[in-house]
Short mmCIF file of C-alpha atoms in Angstrom, two decimals:
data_model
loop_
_atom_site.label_atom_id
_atom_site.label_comp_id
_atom_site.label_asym_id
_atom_site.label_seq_id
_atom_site.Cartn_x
_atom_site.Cartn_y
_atom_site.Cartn_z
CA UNK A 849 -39.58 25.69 23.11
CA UNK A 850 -39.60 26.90 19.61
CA UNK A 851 -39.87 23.77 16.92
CA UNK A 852 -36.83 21.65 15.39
CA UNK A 853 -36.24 23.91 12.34
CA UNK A 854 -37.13 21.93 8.79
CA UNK A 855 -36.15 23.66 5.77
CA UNK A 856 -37.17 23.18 1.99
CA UNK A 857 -34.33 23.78 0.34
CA UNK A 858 -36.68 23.88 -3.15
CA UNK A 859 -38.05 27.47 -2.50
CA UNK A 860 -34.63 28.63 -2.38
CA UNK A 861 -34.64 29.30 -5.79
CA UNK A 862 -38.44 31.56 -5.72
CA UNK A 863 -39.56 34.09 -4.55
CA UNK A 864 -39.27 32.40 -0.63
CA UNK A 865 -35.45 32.90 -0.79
CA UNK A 866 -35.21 35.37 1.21
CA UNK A 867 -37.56 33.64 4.10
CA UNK A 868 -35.85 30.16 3.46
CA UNK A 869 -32.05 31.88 4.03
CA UNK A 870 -33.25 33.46 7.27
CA UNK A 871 -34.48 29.90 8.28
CA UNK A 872 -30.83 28.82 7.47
CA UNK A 873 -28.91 31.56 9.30
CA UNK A 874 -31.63 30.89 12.19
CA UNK A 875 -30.88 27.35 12.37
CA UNK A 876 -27.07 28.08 12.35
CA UNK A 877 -26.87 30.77 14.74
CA UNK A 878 -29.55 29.12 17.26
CA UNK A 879 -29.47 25.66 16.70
CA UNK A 880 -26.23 24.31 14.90
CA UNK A 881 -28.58 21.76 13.28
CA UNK A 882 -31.42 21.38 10.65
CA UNK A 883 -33.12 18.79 8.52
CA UNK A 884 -33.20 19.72 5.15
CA UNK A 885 -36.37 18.39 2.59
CA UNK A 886 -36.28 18.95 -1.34
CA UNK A 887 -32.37 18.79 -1.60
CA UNK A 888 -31.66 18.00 -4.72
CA UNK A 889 -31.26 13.97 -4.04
CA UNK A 890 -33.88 12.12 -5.33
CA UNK A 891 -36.69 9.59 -3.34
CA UNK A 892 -35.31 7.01 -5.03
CA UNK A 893 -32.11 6.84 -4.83
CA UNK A 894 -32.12 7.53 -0.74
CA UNK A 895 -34.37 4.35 -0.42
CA UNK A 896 -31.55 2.15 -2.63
CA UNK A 897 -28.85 3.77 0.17
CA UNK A 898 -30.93 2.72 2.61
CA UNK A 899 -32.06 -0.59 1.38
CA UNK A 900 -28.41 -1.84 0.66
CA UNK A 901 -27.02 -0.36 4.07
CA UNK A 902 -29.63 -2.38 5.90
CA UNK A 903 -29.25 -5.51 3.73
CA UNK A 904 -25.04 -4.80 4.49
CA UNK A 905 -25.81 -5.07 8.13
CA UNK A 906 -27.91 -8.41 8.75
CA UNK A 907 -25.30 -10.07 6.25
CA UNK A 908 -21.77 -9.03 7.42
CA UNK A 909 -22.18 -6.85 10.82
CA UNK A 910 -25.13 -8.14 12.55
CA UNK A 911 -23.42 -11.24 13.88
CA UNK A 912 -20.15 -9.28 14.79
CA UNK A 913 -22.09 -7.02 17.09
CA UNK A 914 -23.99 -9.53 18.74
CA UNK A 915 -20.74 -11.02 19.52
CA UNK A 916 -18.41 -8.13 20.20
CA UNK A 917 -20.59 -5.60 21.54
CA UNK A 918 -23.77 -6.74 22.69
CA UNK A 919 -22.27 -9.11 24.76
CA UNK A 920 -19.30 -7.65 26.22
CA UNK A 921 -21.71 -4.56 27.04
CA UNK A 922 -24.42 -5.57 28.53
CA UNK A 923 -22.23 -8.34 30.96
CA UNK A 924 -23.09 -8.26 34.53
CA UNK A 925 -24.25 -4.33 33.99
CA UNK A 926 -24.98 -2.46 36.89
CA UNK A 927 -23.84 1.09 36.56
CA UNK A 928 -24.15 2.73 32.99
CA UNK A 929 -21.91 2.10 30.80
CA UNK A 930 -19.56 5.26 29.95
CA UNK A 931 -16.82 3.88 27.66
CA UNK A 932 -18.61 2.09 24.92
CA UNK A 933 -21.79 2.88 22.47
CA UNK A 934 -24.00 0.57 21.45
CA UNK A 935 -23.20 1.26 17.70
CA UNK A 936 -21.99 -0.86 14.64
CA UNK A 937 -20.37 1.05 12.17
CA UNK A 938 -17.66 1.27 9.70
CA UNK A 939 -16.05 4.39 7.85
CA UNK A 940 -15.42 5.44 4.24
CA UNK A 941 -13.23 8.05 2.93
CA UNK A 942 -13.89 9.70 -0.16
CA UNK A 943 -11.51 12.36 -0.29
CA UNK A 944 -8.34 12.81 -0.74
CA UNK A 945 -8.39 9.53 -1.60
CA UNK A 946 -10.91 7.14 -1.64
CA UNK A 947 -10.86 3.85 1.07
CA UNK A 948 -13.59 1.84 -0.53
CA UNK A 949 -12.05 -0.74 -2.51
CA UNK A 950 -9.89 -1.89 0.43
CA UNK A 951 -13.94 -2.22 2.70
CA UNK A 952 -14.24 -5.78 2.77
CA UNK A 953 -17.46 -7.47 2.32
CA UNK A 954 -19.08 -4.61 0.09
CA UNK A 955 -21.16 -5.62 -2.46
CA UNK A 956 -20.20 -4.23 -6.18
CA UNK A 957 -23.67 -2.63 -6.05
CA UNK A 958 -23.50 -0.81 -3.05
CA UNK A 959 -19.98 0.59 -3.17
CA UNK A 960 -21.22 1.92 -6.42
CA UNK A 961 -24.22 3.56 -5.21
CA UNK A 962 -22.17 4.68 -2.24
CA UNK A 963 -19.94 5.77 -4.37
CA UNK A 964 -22.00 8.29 -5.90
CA UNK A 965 -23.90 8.93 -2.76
CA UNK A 966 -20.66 10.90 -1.86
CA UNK A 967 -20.37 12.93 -4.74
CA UNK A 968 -23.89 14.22 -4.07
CA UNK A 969 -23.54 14.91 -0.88
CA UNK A 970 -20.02 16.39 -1.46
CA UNK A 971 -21.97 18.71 -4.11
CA UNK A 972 -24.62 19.68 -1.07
CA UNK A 973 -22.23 20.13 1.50
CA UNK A 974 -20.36 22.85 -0.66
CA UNK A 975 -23.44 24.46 -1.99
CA UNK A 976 -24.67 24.78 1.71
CA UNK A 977 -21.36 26.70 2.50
CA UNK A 978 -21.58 29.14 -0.07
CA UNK A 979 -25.24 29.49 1.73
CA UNK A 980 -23.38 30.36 4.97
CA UNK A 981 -20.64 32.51 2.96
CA UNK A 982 -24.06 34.43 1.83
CA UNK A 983 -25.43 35.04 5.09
CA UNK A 984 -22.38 35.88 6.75
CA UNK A 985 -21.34 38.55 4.30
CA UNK A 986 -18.14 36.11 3.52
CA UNK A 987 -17.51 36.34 -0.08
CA UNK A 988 -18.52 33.51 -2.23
CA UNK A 989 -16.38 30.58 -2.03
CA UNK A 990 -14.54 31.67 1.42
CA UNK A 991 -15.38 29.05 3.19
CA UNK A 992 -14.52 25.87 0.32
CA UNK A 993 -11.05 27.95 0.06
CA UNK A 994 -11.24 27.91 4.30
CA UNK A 995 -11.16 24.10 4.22
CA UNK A 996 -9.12 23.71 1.22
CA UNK A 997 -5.52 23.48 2.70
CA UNK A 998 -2.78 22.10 -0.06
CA UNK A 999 -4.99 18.80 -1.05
CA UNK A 1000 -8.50 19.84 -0.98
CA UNK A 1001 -11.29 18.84 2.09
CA UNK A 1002 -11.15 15.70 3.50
CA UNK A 1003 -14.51 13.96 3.05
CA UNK A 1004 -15.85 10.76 4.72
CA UNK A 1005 -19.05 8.26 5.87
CA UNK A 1006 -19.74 6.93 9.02
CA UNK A 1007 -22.36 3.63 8.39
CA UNK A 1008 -24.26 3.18 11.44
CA UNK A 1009 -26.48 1.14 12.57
CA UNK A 1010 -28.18 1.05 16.04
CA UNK A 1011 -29.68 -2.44 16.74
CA UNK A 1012 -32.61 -2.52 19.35
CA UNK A 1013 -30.82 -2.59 23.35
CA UNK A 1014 -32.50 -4.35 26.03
CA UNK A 1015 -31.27 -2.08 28.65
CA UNK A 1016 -31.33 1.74 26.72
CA UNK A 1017 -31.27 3.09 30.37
CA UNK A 1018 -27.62 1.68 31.17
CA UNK A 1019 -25.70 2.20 27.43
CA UNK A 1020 -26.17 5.08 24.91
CA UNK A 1021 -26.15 4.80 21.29
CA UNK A 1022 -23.83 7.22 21.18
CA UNK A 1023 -22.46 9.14 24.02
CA UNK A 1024 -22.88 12.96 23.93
CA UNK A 1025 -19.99 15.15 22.17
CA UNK A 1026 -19.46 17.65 19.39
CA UNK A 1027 -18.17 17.12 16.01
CA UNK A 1028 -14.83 18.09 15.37
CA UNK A 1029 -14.94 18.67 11.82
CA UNK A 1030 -17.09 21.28 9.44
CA UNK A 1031 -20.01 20.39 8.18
CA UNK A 1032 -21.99 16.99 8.72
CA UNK A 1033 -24.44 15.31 6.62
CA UNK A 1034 -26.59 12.73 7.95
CA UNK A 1035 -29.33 10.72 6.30
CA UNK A 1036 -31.10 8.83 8.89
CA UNK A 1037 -33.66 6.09 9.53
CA UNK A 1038 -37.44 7.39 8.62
CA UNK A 1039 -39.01 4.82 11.45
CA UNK A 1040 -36.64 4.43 14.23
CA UNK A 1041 -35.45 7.76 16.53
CA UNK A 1042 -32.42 8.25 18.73
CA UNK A 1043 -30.65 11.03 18.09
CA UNK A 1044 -30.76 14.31 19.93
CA UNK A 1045 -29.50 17.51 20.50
CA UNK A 1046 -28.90 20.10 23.30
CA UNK A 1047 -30.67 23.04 23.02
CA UNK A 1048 -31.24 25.57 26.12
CA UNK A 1049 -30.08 22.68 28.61
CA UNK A 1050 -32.58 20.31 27.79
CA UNK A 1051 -32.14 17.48 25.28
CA UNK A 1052 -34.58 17.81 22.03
CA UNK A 1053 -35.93 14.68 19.54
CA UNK A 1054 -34.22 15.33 16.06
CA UNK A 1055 -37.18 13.76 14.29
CA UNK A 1056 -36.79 11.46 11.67
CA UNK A 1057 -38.49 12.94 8.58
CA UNK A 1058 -38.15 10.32 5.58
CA UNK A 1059 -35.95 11.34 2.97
CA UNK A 1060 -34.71 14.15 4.88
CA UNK A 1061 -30.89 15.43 5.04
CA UNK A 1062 -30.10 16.14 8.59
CA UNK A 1063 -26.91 19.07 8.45
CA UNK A 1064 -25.35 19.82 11.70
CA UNK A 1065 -22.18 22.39 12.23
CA UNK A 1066 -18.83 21.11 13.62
CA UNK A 1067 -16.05 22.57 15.99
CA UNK A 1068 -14.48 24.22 12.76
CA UNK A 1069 -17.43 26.21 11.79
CA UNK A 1070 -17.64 28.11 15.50
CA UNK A 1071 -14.03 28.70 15.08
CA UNK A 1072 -13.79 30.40 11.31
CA UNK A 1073 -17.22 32.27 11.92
CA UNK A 1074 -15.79 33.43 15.53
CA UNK A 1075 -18.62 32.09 17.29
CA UNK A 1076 -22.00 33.35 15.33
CA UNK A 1077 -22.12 29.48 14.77
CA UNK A 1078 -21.79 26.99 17.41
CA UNK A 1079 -21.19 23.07 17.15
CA UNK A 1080 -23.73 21.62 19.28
CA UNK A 1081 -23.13 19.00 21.58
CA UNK A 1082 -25.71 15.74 20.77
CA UNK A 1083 -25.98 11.89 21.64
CA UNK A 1084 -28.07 8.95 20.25
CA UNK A 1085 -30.39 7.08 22.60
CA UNK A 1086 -30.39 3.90 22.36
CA UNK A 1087 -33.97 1.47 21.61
CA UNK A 1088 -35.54 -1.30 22.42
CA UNK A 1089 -37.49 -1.66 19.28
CA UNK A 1090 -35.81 -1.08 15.69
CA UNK A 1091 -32.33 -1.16 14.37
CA UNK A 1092 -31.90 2.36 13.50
CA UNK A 1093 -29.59 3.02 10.52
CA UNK A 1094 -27.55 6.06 10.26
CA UNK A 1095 -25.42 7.58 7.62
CA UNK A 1096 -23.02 10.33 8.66
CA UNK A 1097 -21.04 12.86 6.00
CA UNK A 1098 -18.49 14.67 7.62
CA UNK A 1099 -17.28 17.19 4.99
CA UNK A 1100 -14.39 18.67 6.74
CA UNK A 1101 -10.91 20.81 5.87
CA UNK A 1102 -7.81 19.27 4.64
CA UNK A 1103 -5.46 18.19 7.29
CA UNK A 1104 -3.23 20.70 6.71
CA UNK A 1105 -5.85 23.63 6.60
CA UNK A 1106 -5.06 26.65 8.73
CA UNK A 1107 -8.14 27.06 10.46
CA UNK A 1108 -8.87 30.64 11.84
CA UNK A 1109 -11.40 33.33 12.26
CA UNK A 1110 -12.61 34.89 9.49
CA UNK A 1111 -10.95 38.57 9.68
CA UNK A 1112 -14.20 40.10 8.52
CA UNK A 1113 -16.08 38.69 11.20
CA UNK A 1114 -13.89 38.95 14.04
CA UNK A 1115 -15.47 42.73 15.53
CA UNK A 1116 -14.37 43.52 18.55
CA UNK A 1117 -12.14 40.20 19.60
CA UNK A 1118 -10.68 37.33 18.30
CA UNK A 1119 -12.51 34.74 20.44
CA UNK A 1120 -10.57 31.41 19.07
CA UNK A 1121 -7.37 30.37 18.30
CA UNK A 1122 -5.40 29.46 14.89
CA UNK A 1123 -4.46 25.73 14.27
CA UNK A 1124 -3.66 23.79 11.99
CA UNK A 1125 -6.90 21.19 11.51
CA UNK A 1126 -4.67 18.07 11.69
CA UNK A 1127 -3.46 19.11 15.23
CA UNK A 1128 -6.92 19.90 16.64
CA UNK A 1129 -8.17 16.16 15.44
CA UNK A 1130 -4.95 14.36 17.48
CA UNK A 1131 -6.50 16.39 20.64
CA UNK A 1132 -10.04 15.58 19.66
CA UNK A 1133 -9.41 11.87 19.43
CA UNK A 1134 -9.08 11.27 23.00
CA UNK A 1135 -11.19 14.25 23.86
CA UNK A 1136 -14.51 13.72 22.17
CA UNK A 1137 -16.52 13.21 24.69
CA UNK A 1138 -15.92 15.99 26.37
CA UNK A 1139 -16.54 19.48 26.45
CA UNK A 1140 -15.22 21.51 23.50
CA UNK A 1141 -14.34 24.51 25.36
CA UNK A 1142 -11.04 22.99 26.71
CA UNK A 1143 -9.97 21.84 23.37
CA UNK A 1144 -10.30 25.13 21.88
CA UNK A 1145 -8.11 26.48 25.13
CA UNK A 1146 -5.70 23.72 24.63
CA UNK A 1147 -5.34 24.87 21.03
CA UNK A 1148 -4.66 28.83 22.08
CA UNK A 1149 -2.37 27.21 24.49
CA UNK A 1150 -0.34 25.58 21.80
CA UNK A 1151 -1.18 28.63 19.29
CA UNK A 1152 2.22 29.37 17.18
CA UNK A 1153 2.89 32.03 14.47
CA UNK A 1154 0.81 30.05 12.03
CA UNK A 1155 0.90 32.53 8.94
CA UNK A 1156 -2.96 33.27 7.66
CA UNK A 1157 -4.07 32.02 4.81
CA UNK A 1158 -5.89 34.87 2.15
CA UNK A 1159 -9.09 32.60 2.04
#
């Protein structure tokens, strides 16, 4: 099986471009996921991200899992357990409007550094579309203006952290699904491995490569590019050694964004529907870990005379 692709995003800029935006459009159109090195976000200021998420944990979320989930879970198991993950996490929003002053229990330092952890990765996320935009032969921008709808993307972190399981075999991590939104940023733990991907029916190690940016495509991206990229359907395994911490960017279009095919990609057919984003997440949240193929046929289903935006 051909290797997890790992991409330095530094030579992008020399005279590798050309072989480092083949690795890109490889990785889209074969894998839906990549770890990215050299990304413009320093050494430094991952390991304070990382250093004040775990020190977050073991003071204010440790002892709630233990009691909420770890218990609860793990109770009497026999069978696996199918309706529950053996995560702790809480969310952030970032855009439209920011969520983090009303996250209890957040240090001033680390909703500061979290803070601007956004706005980096907010700067990465749209610098890796106008990648796509490039290899798709979308014009510059397209896909920003795609996910723009009246009030700009909607932007947000998932703080996870996976705390070691005594029984991995019965609970995942995570259970399997696709992402419903655009594009996902993940920073994840350098030590500590879980998460996987589905590639060619058989589930692949994403490996943890410190100081790496992990970028994987979501549900929206198959639809506007008509299918040359696919969301890919991936789970965490759960361990029983190491908390594993993950930190998940979901840069995604604006709940009112009309989300379509790109006209200059659809060829022969129009392979998905038109929606407004909004309406596919309402299906999504009960749906999500489930096949994607269904949702997309519910959304045809419910397709209306949505008009097109120019994007």
């Amino acid at each position: 099986m051909a290797t997890f692709p790992v991409i330095n995003l530094e030579k992008l800029n020399g005279e590798e471009r050309a072989t480092i935006m083949e690795q890109i459009k490889d990785a889209c159109e074969n894998w839906g996921f990549f770890e990215l090195l050299n990304h413009g976000i320093s050494h430094e200021f991952l390991d304070t991200v990382e250093r004040l998420t775990k020190d977050h944990y073991k003071k204010c979320m440790e002892q709630r899992f233990k009691e909420l989930v770890a218990s609860k879970a793990l109770e009497g198991l026999q069978a696996e357990v199918t309706d529950m993950d053996w995560e702790s996490t809480f969310f952030l929003r970032h855009l439209p409007e920011s969520n983090m002053a009303e996250i209890p229990d957040l240090a001033h330092e680390y909703r500061k550094v979290m803070k601007e952890f956004a706005l980096k990765l907010e700067k990465l996320a749209e610098k890796l579309l106008d990648l796509f935009c490039e290899n798709l032969g979308l014009e510059k921008g397209y896909l920003k203006k795609a996910f723009h709808g009246t009030r700009g993307p909607t932007f947000g972190t998932k703080v996870s952290n996976y705390p070691p399981c005594p029984k991995p075999d019965k609970i995942k991590g995570l259970r399997a699904h696709t992402d419903a939104g655009g594009i996902i940023l993940l920073f994840q733990d350098a030590q500590v491995s879980g998460l996987q991907l589905q590639k060619d029916g058989q589930w692949v190690d994403v490996p943890p490569v410190r100081h790496s940016i992990v970028i994987n495509l979501g549900d929206q991206l198959e639809v506007i590019t008509n299918g040359k990229y696919k969301s890919v359907e991936h789970r965490v395994i759960a361990q029983t050694n190491g908390a594993r911490m993950s930190i998940a960017s979901f840069y995604n279009p604006g709940s009112d964004a009309i989300i379509h095919p790109a006209p200059a990609l659809v060829e022969n057919k129009q392979l998905y529907p038109k929606f407004v984003f909004e309406d596919y997440m309402k299906l999504y949240a009960g749906l999500k870990f489930q096949a994607k193929e269904p949702r997309f046929q519910a959304m045809k289903a419910r397709e209306t005379t949505l008009p097109i935006a120019t994007a």
